PDB file of N, CA and C in Angstrom:
ATOM      1  N   MET A1481       0.768   1.864  18.883  1.00  0.00           N
ATOM      2  CA  MET A1481       1.343   1.158  17.745  1.00  0.00           C
ATOM      3  C   MET A1481       0.643   1.638  16.472  1.00  0.00           C
ATOM      4  N   SER A1482       1.429   1.891  15.445  1.00  0.00           N
ATOM      5  CA  SER A1482       0.846   2.377  14.199  1.00  0.00           C
ATOM      6  C   SER A1482       0.407   1.215  13.314  1.00  0.00           C
ATOM      7  N   LEU A1483      -0.488   1.534  12.432  1.00  0.00           N
ATOM      8  CA  LEU A1483      -0.930   0.581  11.418  1.00  0.00           C
ATOM      9  C   LEU A1483       0.213   0.393  10.427  1.00  0.00           C
ATOM     10  N   GLN A1484       0.435  -0.839   9.990  1.00  0.00           N
ATOM     11  CA  GLN A1484       1.519  -1.121   9.057  1.00  0.00           C
ATOM     12  C   GLN A1484       0.960  -1.632   7.735  1.00  0.00           C
ATOM     13  N   LEU A1485       1.484  -1.056   6.649  1.00  0.00           N
ATOM     14  CA  LEU A1485       1.098  -1.459   5.301  1.00  0.00           C
ATOM     15  C   LEU A1485       2.338  -1.868   4.526  1.00  0.00           C
ATOM     16  N   LEU A1486       2.155  -2.810   3.621  1.00  0.00           N
ATOM     17  CA  LEU A1486       3.200  -3.187   2.675  1.00  0.00           C
ATOM     18  C   LEU A1486       2.729  -2.795   1.286  1.00  0.00           C
ATOM     19  N   LEU A1487       3.588  -2.116   0.538  1.00  0.00           N
ATOM     20  CA  LEU A1487       3.283  -1.759  -0.841  1.00  0.00           C
ATOM     21  C   LEU A1487       4.225  -2.554  -1.734  1.00  0.00           C
ATOM     22  N   TYR A1488       3.680  -3.587  -2.368  1.00  0.00           N
ATOM     23  CA  TYR A1488       4.468  -4.451  -3.238  1.00  0.00           C
ATOM     24  C   TYR A1488       4.567  -3.825  -4.623  1.00  0.00           C
ATOM     25  N   GLY A1489       5.785  -3.800  -5.152  1.00  0.00           N
ATOM     26  CA  GLY A1489       6.013  -3.243  -6.475  1.00  0.00           C
ATOM     27  C   GLY A1489       7.418  -3.575  -6.927  1.00  0.00           C
ATOM     28  N   THR A1490       7.952  -2.745  -7.819  1.00  0.00           N
ATOM     29  CA  THR A1490       9.329  -2.912  -8.278  1.00  0.00           C
ATOM     30  C   THR A1490       9.832  -1.589  -8.847  1.00  0.00           C
ATOM     31  N   ASP A1491      11.141  -1.473  -8.979  1.00  0.00           N
ATOM     32  CA  ASP A1491      11.744  -0.268  -9.547  1.00  0.00           C
ATOM     33  C   ASP A1491      11.308  -0.096 -10.998  1.00  0.00           C
ATOM     34  N   GLY A1492      11.106   1.147 -11.393  1.00  0.00           N
ATOM     35  CA  GLY A1492      10.757   1.443 -12.770  1.00  0.00           C
ATOM     36  C   GLY A1492       9.298   1.216 -13.119  1.00  0.00           C
ATOM     37  N   CYS A1493       8.482   0.935 -12.135  1.00  0.00           N
ATOM     38  CA  CYS A1493       7.047   0.689 -12.345  1.00  0.00           C
ATOM     39  C   CYS A1493       6.293   1.998 -12.105  1.00  0.00           C
ATOM     40  N   HIS A1494       5.821   2.632 -13.176  1.00  0.00           N
ATOM     41  CA  HIS A1494       5.144   3.923 -13.002  1.00  0.00           C
ATOM     42  C   HIS A1494       3.832   3.780 -12.238  1.00  0.00           C
ATOM     43  N   LEU A1495       3.165   2.653 -12.359  1.00  0.00           N
ATOM     44  CA  LEU A1495       1.939   2.437 -11.583  1.00  0.00           C
ATOM     45  C   LEU A1495       2.261   2.324 -10.095  1.00  0.00           C
ATOM     46  N   CYS A1496       3.407   1.731  -9.779  1.00  0.00           N
ATOM     47  CA  CYS A1496       3.837   1.623  -8.380  1.00  0.00           C
ATOM     48  C   CYS A1496       4.114   3.011  -7.807  1.00  0.00           C
ATOM     49  N   GLU A1497       4.695   3.878  -8.609  1.00  0.00           N
ATOM     50  CA  GLU A1497       4.930   5.259  -8.183  1.00  0.00           C
ATOM     51  C   GLU A1497       3.606   5.974  -7.955  1.00  0.00           C
ATOM     52  N   ASP A1498       2.638   5.763  -8.843  1.00  0.00           N
ATOM     53  CA  ASP A1498       1.309   6.354  -8.668  1.00  0.00           C
ATOM     54  C   ASP A1498       0.661   5.848  -7.385  1.00  0.00           C
ATOM     55  N   ALA A1499       0.786   4.551  -7.131  1.00  0.00           N
ATOM     56  CA  ALA A1499       0.202   3.956  -5.924  1.00  0.00           C
ATOM     57  C   ALA A1499       0.841   4.540  -4.670  1.00  0.00           C
ATOM     58  N   ALA A1500       2.159   4.679  -4.666  1.00  0.00           N
ATOM     59  CA  ALA A1500       2.861   5.245  -3.511  1.00  0.00           C
ATOM     60  C   ALA A1500       2.393   6.674  -3.252  1.00  0.00           C
ATOM     61  N   ARG A1501       2.181   7.435  -4.317  1.00  0.00           N
ATOM     62  CA  ARG A1501       1.693   8.812  -4.166  1.00  0.00           C
ATOM     63  C   ARG A1501       0.298   8.819  -3.556  1.00  0.00           C
ATOM     64  N   ILE A1502      -0.584   7.969  -4.051  1.00  0.00           N
ATOM     65  CA  ILE A1502      -1.953   7.899  -3.528  1.00  0.00           C
ATOM     66  C   ILE A1502      -1.938   7.531  -2.046  1.00  0.00           C
ATOM     67  N   VAL A1503      -1.119   6.556  -1.684  1.00  0.00           N
ATOM     68  CA  VAL A1503      -1.036   6.139  -0.280  1.00  0.00           C
ATOM     69  C   VAL A1503      -0.530   7.291   0.581  1.00  0.00           C
ATOM     70  N   SER A1504       0.542   7.951   0.150  1.00  0.00           N
ATOM     71  CA  SER A1504       1.109   9.038   0.958  1.00  0.00           C
ATOM     72  C   SER A1504       0.161  10.225   1.073  1.00  0.00           C
ATOM     73  N   GLU A1505      -0.672  10.445   0.070  1.00  0.00           N
ATOM     74  CA  GLU A1505      -1.657  11.528   0.131  1.00  0.00           C
ATOM     75  C   GLU A1505      -2.855  11.171   1.009  1.00  0.00           C
ATOM     76  N   THR A1506      -3.048   9.892   1.285  1.00  0.00           N
ATOM     77  CA  THR A1506      -4.240   9.438   1.996  1.00  0.00           C
ATOM     78  C   THR A1506      -4.003   9.207   3.478  1.00  0.00           C
ATOM     79  N   VAL A1507      -2.870   8.640   3.840  1.00  0.00           N
ATOM     80  CA  VAL A1507      -2.630   8.276   5.242  1.00  0.00           C
ATOM     81  C   VAL A1507      -1.689   9.267   5.907  1.00  0.00           C
ATOM     82  N   LYS A1508      -1.811   9.388   7.221  1.00  0.00           N
ATOM     83  CA  LYS A1508      -0.912  10.242   7.992  1.00  0.00           C
ATOM     84  C   LYS A1508       0.280   9.417   8.454  1.00  0.00           C
ATOM     85  N   ALA A1509       1.468   9.899   8.145  1.00  0.00           N
ATOM     86  CA  ALA A1509       2.696   9.155   8.436  1.00  0.00           C
ATOM     87  C   ALA A1509       2.883   8.872   9.918  1.00  0.00           C
ATOM     88  N   GLU A1510       2.360   9.715  10.791  1.00  0.00           N
ATOM     89  CA  GLU A1510       2.548   9.470  12.224  1.00  0.00           C
ATOM     90  C   GLU A1510       1.673   8.333  12.741  1.00  0.00           C
ATOM     91  N   TYR A1511       0.692   7.909  11.957  1.00  0.00           N
ATOM     92  CA  TYR A1511      -0.201   6.823  12.374  1.00  0.00           C
ATOM     93  C   TYR A1511      -0.052   5.557  11.531  1.00  0.00           C
ATOM     94  N   VAL A1512       0.469   5.696  10.336  1.00  0.00           N
ATOM     95  CA  VAL A1512       0.551   4.565   9.410  1.00  0.00           C
ATOM     96  C   VAL A1512       1.973   4.462   8.860  1.00  0.00           C
ATOM     97  N   THR A1513       2.545   3.272   8.967  1.00  0.00           N
ATOM     98  CA  THR A1513       3.866   2.995   8.417  1.00  0.00           C
ATOM     99  C   THR A1513       3.692   2.230   7.111  1.00  0.00           C
ATOM    100  N   VAL A1514       4.321   2.737   6.060  1.00  0.00           N
ATOM    101  CA  VAL A1514       4.248   2.072   4.757  1.00  0.00           C
ATOM    102  C   VAL A1514       5.647   1.606   4.377  1.00  0.00           C
ATOM    103  N   GLN A1515       5.782   0.318   4.148  1.00  0.00           N
ATOM    104  CA  GLN A1515       7.054  -0.249   3.706  1.00  0.00           C
ATOM    105  C   GLN A1515       6.904  -0.685   2.256  1.00  0.00           C
ATOM    106  N   GLU A1516       7.748  -0.145   1.390  1.00  0.00           N
ATOM    107  CA  GLU A1516       7.735  -0.552  -0.009  1.00  0.00           C
ATOM    108  C   GLU A1516       8.605  -1.796  -0.165  1.00  0.00           C
ATOM    109  N   VAL A1517       8.052  -2.819  -0.814  1.00  0.00           N
ATOM    110  CA  VAL A1517       8.730  -4.102  -0.977  1.00  0.00           C
ATOM    111  C   VAL A1517       8.901  -4.379  -2.467  1.00  0.00           C
ATOM    112  N   ASP A1518      10.154  -4.550  -2.895  1.00  0.00           N
ATOM    113  CA  ASP A1518      10.441  -4.876  -4.291  1.00  0.00           C
ATOM    114  C   ASP A1518      10.304  -6.386  -4.468  1.00  0.00           C
ATOM    115  N   ILE A1519       9.321  -6.802  -5.242  1.00  0.00           N
ATOM    116  CA  ILE A1519       9.024  -8.228  -5.388  1.00  0.00           C
ATOM    117  C   ILE A1519      10.086  -8.984  -6.180  1.00  0.00           C
ATOM    118  N   VAL A1520      10.939  -8.277  -6.910  1.00  0.00           N
ATOM    119  CA  VAL A1520      11.950  -8.916  -7.747  1.00  0.00           C
ATOM    120  C   VAL A1520      12.946  -9.726  -6.914  1.00  0.00           C
ATOM    121  N   HIS A1521      13.136  -9.335  -5.658  1.00  0.00           N
ATOM    122  CA  HIS A1521      14.137  -9.978  -4.809  1.00  0.00           C
ATOM    123  C   HIS A1521      13.611 -11.191  -4.050  1.00  0.00           C
ATOM    124  N   ASP A1522      12.374 -11.587  -4.301  1.00  0.00           N
ATOM    125  CA  ASP A1522      11.778 -12.721  -3.586  1.00  0.00           C
ATOM    126  C   ASP A1522      10.927 -13.524  -4.568  1.00  0.00           C
ATOM    127  N   GLU A1523      11.357 -14.731  -4.860  1.00  0.00           N
ATOM    128  CA  GLU A1523      10.677 -15.558  -5.866  1.00  0.00           C
ATOM    129  C   GLU A1523       9.212 -15.802  -5.514  1.00  0.00           C
ATOM    130  N   ALA A1524       8.916 -16.023  -4.239  1.00  0.00           N
ATOM    131  CA  ALA A1524       7.528 -16.269  -3.824  1.00  0.00           C
ATOM    132  C   ALA A1524       6.660 -15.036  -4.067  1.00  0.00           C
ATOM    133  N   LEU A1525       7.190 -13.859  -3.740  1.00  0.00           N
ATOM    134  CA  LEU A1525       6.434 -12.623  -3.982  1.00  0.00           C
ATOM    135  C   LEU A1525       6.275 -12.372  -5.473  1.00  0.00           C
ATOM    136  N   LEU A1526       7.310 -12.660  -6.232  1.00  0.00           N
ATOM    137  CA  LEU A1526       7.246 -12.487  -7.684  1.00  0.00           C
ATOM    138  C   LEU A1526       6.168 -13.382  -8.283  1.00  0.00           C
ATOM    139  N   GLN A1527       6.091 -14.619  -7.830  1.00  0.00           N
ATOM    140  CA  GLN A1527       5.057 -15.539  -8.304  1.00  0.00           C
ATOM    141  C   GLN A1527       3.666 -15.061  -7.906  1.00  0.00           C
ATOM    142  N   ARG A1528       3.533 -14.586  -6.678  1.00  0.00           N
ATOM    143  CA  ARG A1528       2.214 -14.193  -6.166  1.00  0.00           C
ATOM    144  C   ARG A1528       1.712 -12.879  -6.753  1.00  0.00           C
ATOM    145  N   TYR A1529       2.609 -11.890  -6.851  1.00  0.00           N
ATOM    146  CA  TYR A1529       2.179 -10.543  -7.210  1.00  0.00           C
ATOM    147  C   TYR A1529       2.675 -10.055  -8.570  1.00  0.00           C
ATOM    148  N   GLY A1530       3.450 -10.849  -9.285  1.00  0.00           N
ATOM    149  CA  GLY A1530       4.129 -10.405 -10.499  1.00  0.00           C
ATOM    150  C   GLY A1530       3.296  -9.620 -11.488  1.00  0.00           C
ATOM    151  N   THR A1531       2.093 -10.077 -11.789  1.00  0.00           N
ATOM    152  CA  THR A1531       1.259  -9.386 -12.780  1.00  0.00           C
ATOM    153  C   THR A1531       0.208  -8.495 -12.138  1.00  0.00           C
ATOM    154  N   ARG A1532       0.213  -8.401 -10.811  1.00  0.00           N
ATOM    155  CA  ARG A1532      -0.831  -7.639 -10.113  1.00  0.00           C
ATOM    156  C   ARG A1532      -0.323  -6.354  -9.479  1.00  0.00           C
ATOM    157  N   ILE A1533       0.989  -6.091  -9.511  1.00  0.00           N
ATOM    158  CA  ILE A1533       1.514  -4.915  -8.823  1.00  0.00           C
ATOM    159  C   ILE A1533       1.053  -3.635  -9.499  1.00  0.00           C
ATOM    160  N   PRO A1534       0.930  -2.598  -8.705  1.00  0.00           N
ATOM    161  CA  PRO A1534       1.184  -2.516  -7.278  1.00  0.00           C
ATOM    162  C   PRO A1534       0.052  -3.140  -6.450  1.00  0.00           C
ATOM    163  N   VAL A1535       0.443  -3.683  -5.305  1.00  0.00           N
ATOM    164  CA  VAL A1535      -0.510  -4.268  -4.364  1.00  0.00           C
ATOM    165  C   VAL A1535      -0.228  -3.669  -2.995  1.00  0.00           C
ATOM    166  N   LEU A1536      -1.276  -3.200  -2.335  1.00  0.00           N
ATOM    167  CA  LEU A1536      -1.172  -2.645  -0.986  1.00  0.00           C
ATOM    168  C   LEU A1536      -1.804  -3.632  -0.020  1.00  0.00           C
ATOM    169  N   LYS A1537      -1.036  -4.053   0.993  1.00  0.00           N
ATOM    170  CA  LYS A1537      -1.504  -5.063   1.943  1.00  0.00           C
ATOM    171  C   LYS A1537      -1.395  -4.534   3.361  1.00  0.00           C
ATOM    172  N   ARG A1538      -2.422  -4.792   4.129  1.00  0.00           N
ATOM    173  CA  ARG A1538      -2.424  -4.435   5.545  1.00  0.00           C
ATOM    174  C   ARG A1538      -1.736  -5.560   6.319  1.00  0.00           C
ATOM    175  N   VAL A1539      -0.668  -5.238   7.064  1.00  0.00           N
ATOM    176  CA  VAL A1539       0.078  -6.233   7.830  1.00  0.00           C
ATOM    177  C   VAL A1539      -0.817  -6.781   8.936  1.00  0.00           C
ATOM    178  N   GLY A1540      -0.783  -8.100   9.084  1.00  0.00           N
ATOM    179  CA  GLY A1540      -1.578  -8.740  10.124  1.00  0.00           C
ATOM    180  C   GLY A1540      -2.992  -9.061   9.692  1.00  0.00           C
ATOM    181  N   GLY A1541      -3.295  -8.818   8.448  1.00  0.00           N
ATOM    182  CA  GLY A1541      -4.635  -9.088   7.934  1.00  0.00           C
ATOM    183  C   GLY A1541      -4.571  -9.734   6.567  1.00  0.00           C
ATOM    184  N   MET A1542      -5.715 -10.101   6.086  1.00  0.00           N
ATOM    185  CA  MET A1542      -5.803 -10.728   4.768  1.00  0.00           C
ATOM    186  C   MET A1542      -6.148  -9.715   3.678  1.00  0.00           C
ATOM    187  N   ASP A1543      -6.551  -8.519   4.078  1.00  0.00           N
ATOM    188  CA  ASP A1543      -6.999  -7.519   3.118  1.00  0.00           C
ATOM    189  C   ASP A1543      -5.836  -6.971   2.307  1.00  0.00           C
ATOM    190  N   GLU A1544      -6.046  -6.872   1.001  1.00  0.00           N
ATOM    191  CA  GLU A1544      -5.073  -6.244   0.127  1.00  0.00           C
ATOM    192  C   GLU A1544      -5.800  -5.604  -1.049  1.00  0.00           C
ATOM    193  N   LEU A1545      -5.182  -4.559  -1.565  1.00  0.00           N
ATOM    194  CA  LEU A1545      -5.711  -3.854  -2.730  1.00  0.00           C
ATOM    195  C   LEU A1545      -4.788  -4.092  -3.908  1.00  0.00           C
ATOM    196  N   CYS A1546      -5.346  -4.554  -5.001  1.00  0.00           N
ATOM    197  CA  CYS A1546      -4.596  -4.675  -6.251  1.00  0.00           C
ATOM    198  C   CYS A1546      -4.934  -3.469  -7.121  1.00  0.00           C
ATOM    199  N   TRP A1547      -3.980  -3.047  -7.906  1.00  0.00           N
ATOM    200  CA  TRP A1547      -4.187  -1.911  -8.801  1.00  0.00           C
ATOM    201  C   TRP A1547      -5.263  -2.242  -9.813  1.00  0.00           C
ATOM    202  N   PRO A1548      -6.134  -1.310 -10.150  1.00  0.00           N
ATOM    203  CA  PRO A1548      -6.120   0.090  -9.747  1.00  0.00           C
ATOM    204  C   PRO A1548      -6.868   0.314  -8.434  1.00  0.00           C
ATOM    205  N   PHE A1549      -6.347   1.238  -7.633  1.00  0.00           N
ATOM    206  CA  PHE A1549      -7.054   1.680  -6.433  1.00  0.00           C
ATOM    207  C   PHE A1549      -6.886   3.184  -6.297  1.00  0.00           C
ATOM    208  N   ASP A1550      -7.782   3.778  -5.518  1.00  0.00           N
ATOM    209  CA  ASP A1550      -7.767   5.231  -5.357  1.00  0.00           C
ATOM    210  C   ASP A1550      -7.730   5.591  -3.874  1.00  0.00           C
ATOM    211  N   HIS A1551      -7.811   6.897  -3.599  1.00  0.00           N
ATOM    212  CA  HIS A1551      -7.745   7.386  -2.222  1.00  0.00           C
ATOM    213  C   HIS A1551      -8.830   6.760  -1.346  1.00  0.00           C
ATOM    214  N   ALA A1552     -10.035   6.638  -1.867  1.00  0.00           N
ATOM    215  CA  ALA A1552     -11.142   6.067  -1.084  1.00  0.00           C
ATOM    216  C   ALA A1552     -10.877   4.600  -0.747  1.00  0.00           C
ATOM    217  N   ASP A1553     -10.309   3.855  -1.682  1.00  0.00           N
ATOM    218  CA  ASP A1553      -9.975   2.448  -1.428  1.00  0.00           C
ATOM    219  C   ASP A1553      -8.930   2.336  -0.319  1.00  0.00           C
ATOM    220  N   VAL A1554      -7.907   3.188  -0.372  1.00  0.00           N
ATOM    221  CA  VAL A1554      -6.862   3.174   0.659  1.00  0.00           C
ATOM    222  C   VAL A1554      -7.461   3.551   2.010  1.00  0.00           C
ATOM    223  N   ALA A1555      -8.335   4.538   2.025  1.00  0.00           N
ATOM    224  CA  ALA A1555      -8.982   4.942   3.278  1.00  0.00           C
ATOM    225  C   ALA A1555      -9.788   3.790   3.869  1.00  0.00           C
ATOM    226  N   ARG A1556     -10.492   3.049   3.030  1.00  0.00           N
ATOM    227  CA  ARG A1556     -11.258   1.895   3.530  1.00  0.00           C
ATOM    228  C   ARG A1556     -10.331   0.811   4.076  1.00  0.00           C
ATOM    229  N   LEU A1557      -9.235   0.543   3.385  1.00  0.00           N
ATOM    230  CA  LEU A1557      -8.289  -0.478   3.835  1.00  0.00           C
ATOM    231  C   LEU A1557      -7.663  -0.105   5.176  1.00  0.00           C
ATOM    232  N   THR A1558      -7.427   1.163   5.369  1.00  0.00           N
ATOM    233  CA  THR A1558      -6.733   1.624   6.573  1.00  0.00           C
ATOM    234  C   THR A1558      -7.681   2.148   7.631  1.00  0.00           C
ATOM    235  N   ARG A1559      -8.952   1.895   7.479  1.00  0.00           N
ATOM    236  CA  ARG A1559      -9.950   2.431   8.410  1.00  0.00           C
ATOM    237  C   ARG A1559      -9.611   2.036   9.839  1.00  0.00           C
ATOM    238  N   THR A1560      -9.305   3.034  10.649  1.00  0.00           N
ATOM    239  CA  THR A1560      -8.989   2.856  12.063  1.00  0.00           C
ATOM    240  C   THR A1560      -9.508   4.080  12.791  1.00  0.00           C
ATOM    241  N   ASP A1561      -9.094   4.234  14.004  1.00  0.00           N
ATOM    242  CA  ASP A1561      -9.435   5.445  14.748  1.00  0.00           C
ATOM    243  C   ASP A1561      -8.473   6.583  14.431  1.00  0.00           C
ATOM    244  N   TYR A1562      -7.444   6.304  13.619  1.00  0.00           N
ATOM    245  CA  TYR A1562      -6.476   7.332  13.281  1.00  0.00           C
ATOM    246  C   TYR A1562      -7.034   8.234  12.186  1.00  0.00           C
ATOM    247  N   PRO A1563      -6.775   9.555  12.269  1.00  0.00           N
ATOM    248  CA  PRO A1563      -7.234  10.446  11.206  1.00  0.00           C
ATOM    249  C   PRO A1563      -6.441  10.222   9.923  1.00  0.00           C
ATOM    250  N   MET A1564      -7.097  10.393   8.804  1.00  0.00           N
ATOM    251  CA  MET A1564      -6.448  10.284   7.503  1.00  0.00           C
ATOM    252  C   MET A1564      -5.878  11.647   7.118  1.00  0.00           C
ATOM    253  N   GLU A1565      -5.033  11.668   6.112  1.00  0.00           N
ATOM    254  CA  GLU A1565      -4.337  12.887   5.713  1.00  0.00           C
ATOM    255  C   GLU A1565      -5.304  14.007   5.351  1.00  0.00           C
ATOM    256  N   ASN A1566      -6.429  13.696   4.736  1.00  0.00           N
ATOM    257  CA  ASN A1566      -7.363  14.747   4.314  1.00  0.00           C
ATOM    258  C   ASN A1566      -8.271  15.213   5.447  1.00  0.00           C
ATOM    259  N   GLU A1567      -8.086  14.699   6.665  1.00  0.00           N
ATOM    260  CA  GLU A1567      -8.883  15.108   7.824  1.00  0.00           C
ATOM    261  C   GLU A1567      -8.046  15.979   8.746  1.00  0.00           C
ATOM    262  N   LYS A1568      -7.579  17.099   8.247  1.00  0.00           N
ATOM    263  CA  LYS A1568      -6.693  17.986   9.016  1.00  0.00           C
ATOM    264  C   LYS A1568      -7.483  18.965   9.833  1.00  0.00           C
TER     265      LYS A1568
END
C-alpha cells in the first residue's frame, strides 16, 4: 500500500502550483499517491484551510505542512521505507 497525501489548494493559486511541483520533485509516484483537493468546493475545508493554503497532509495522520515548505519538509513528512525521488 502506498503512502497517501492530500494537497489542499485551489485553482489559480500560484503557491499551490509551487507546492505541487515541490511534492512531485520529492516523492516517487510509485510509492506515494498525492490527491489535490480544491478547498473551494467544501465549506469546512474552506474554513479550516482558507488562509493557509497550500497545505500538505498525510492521510491517516495528524501531520500537515502549511506553506511555506520545501523539499526537506516534504521528505520529513513522508519519511517511510520508500525511496524519495532524489534517491535514484
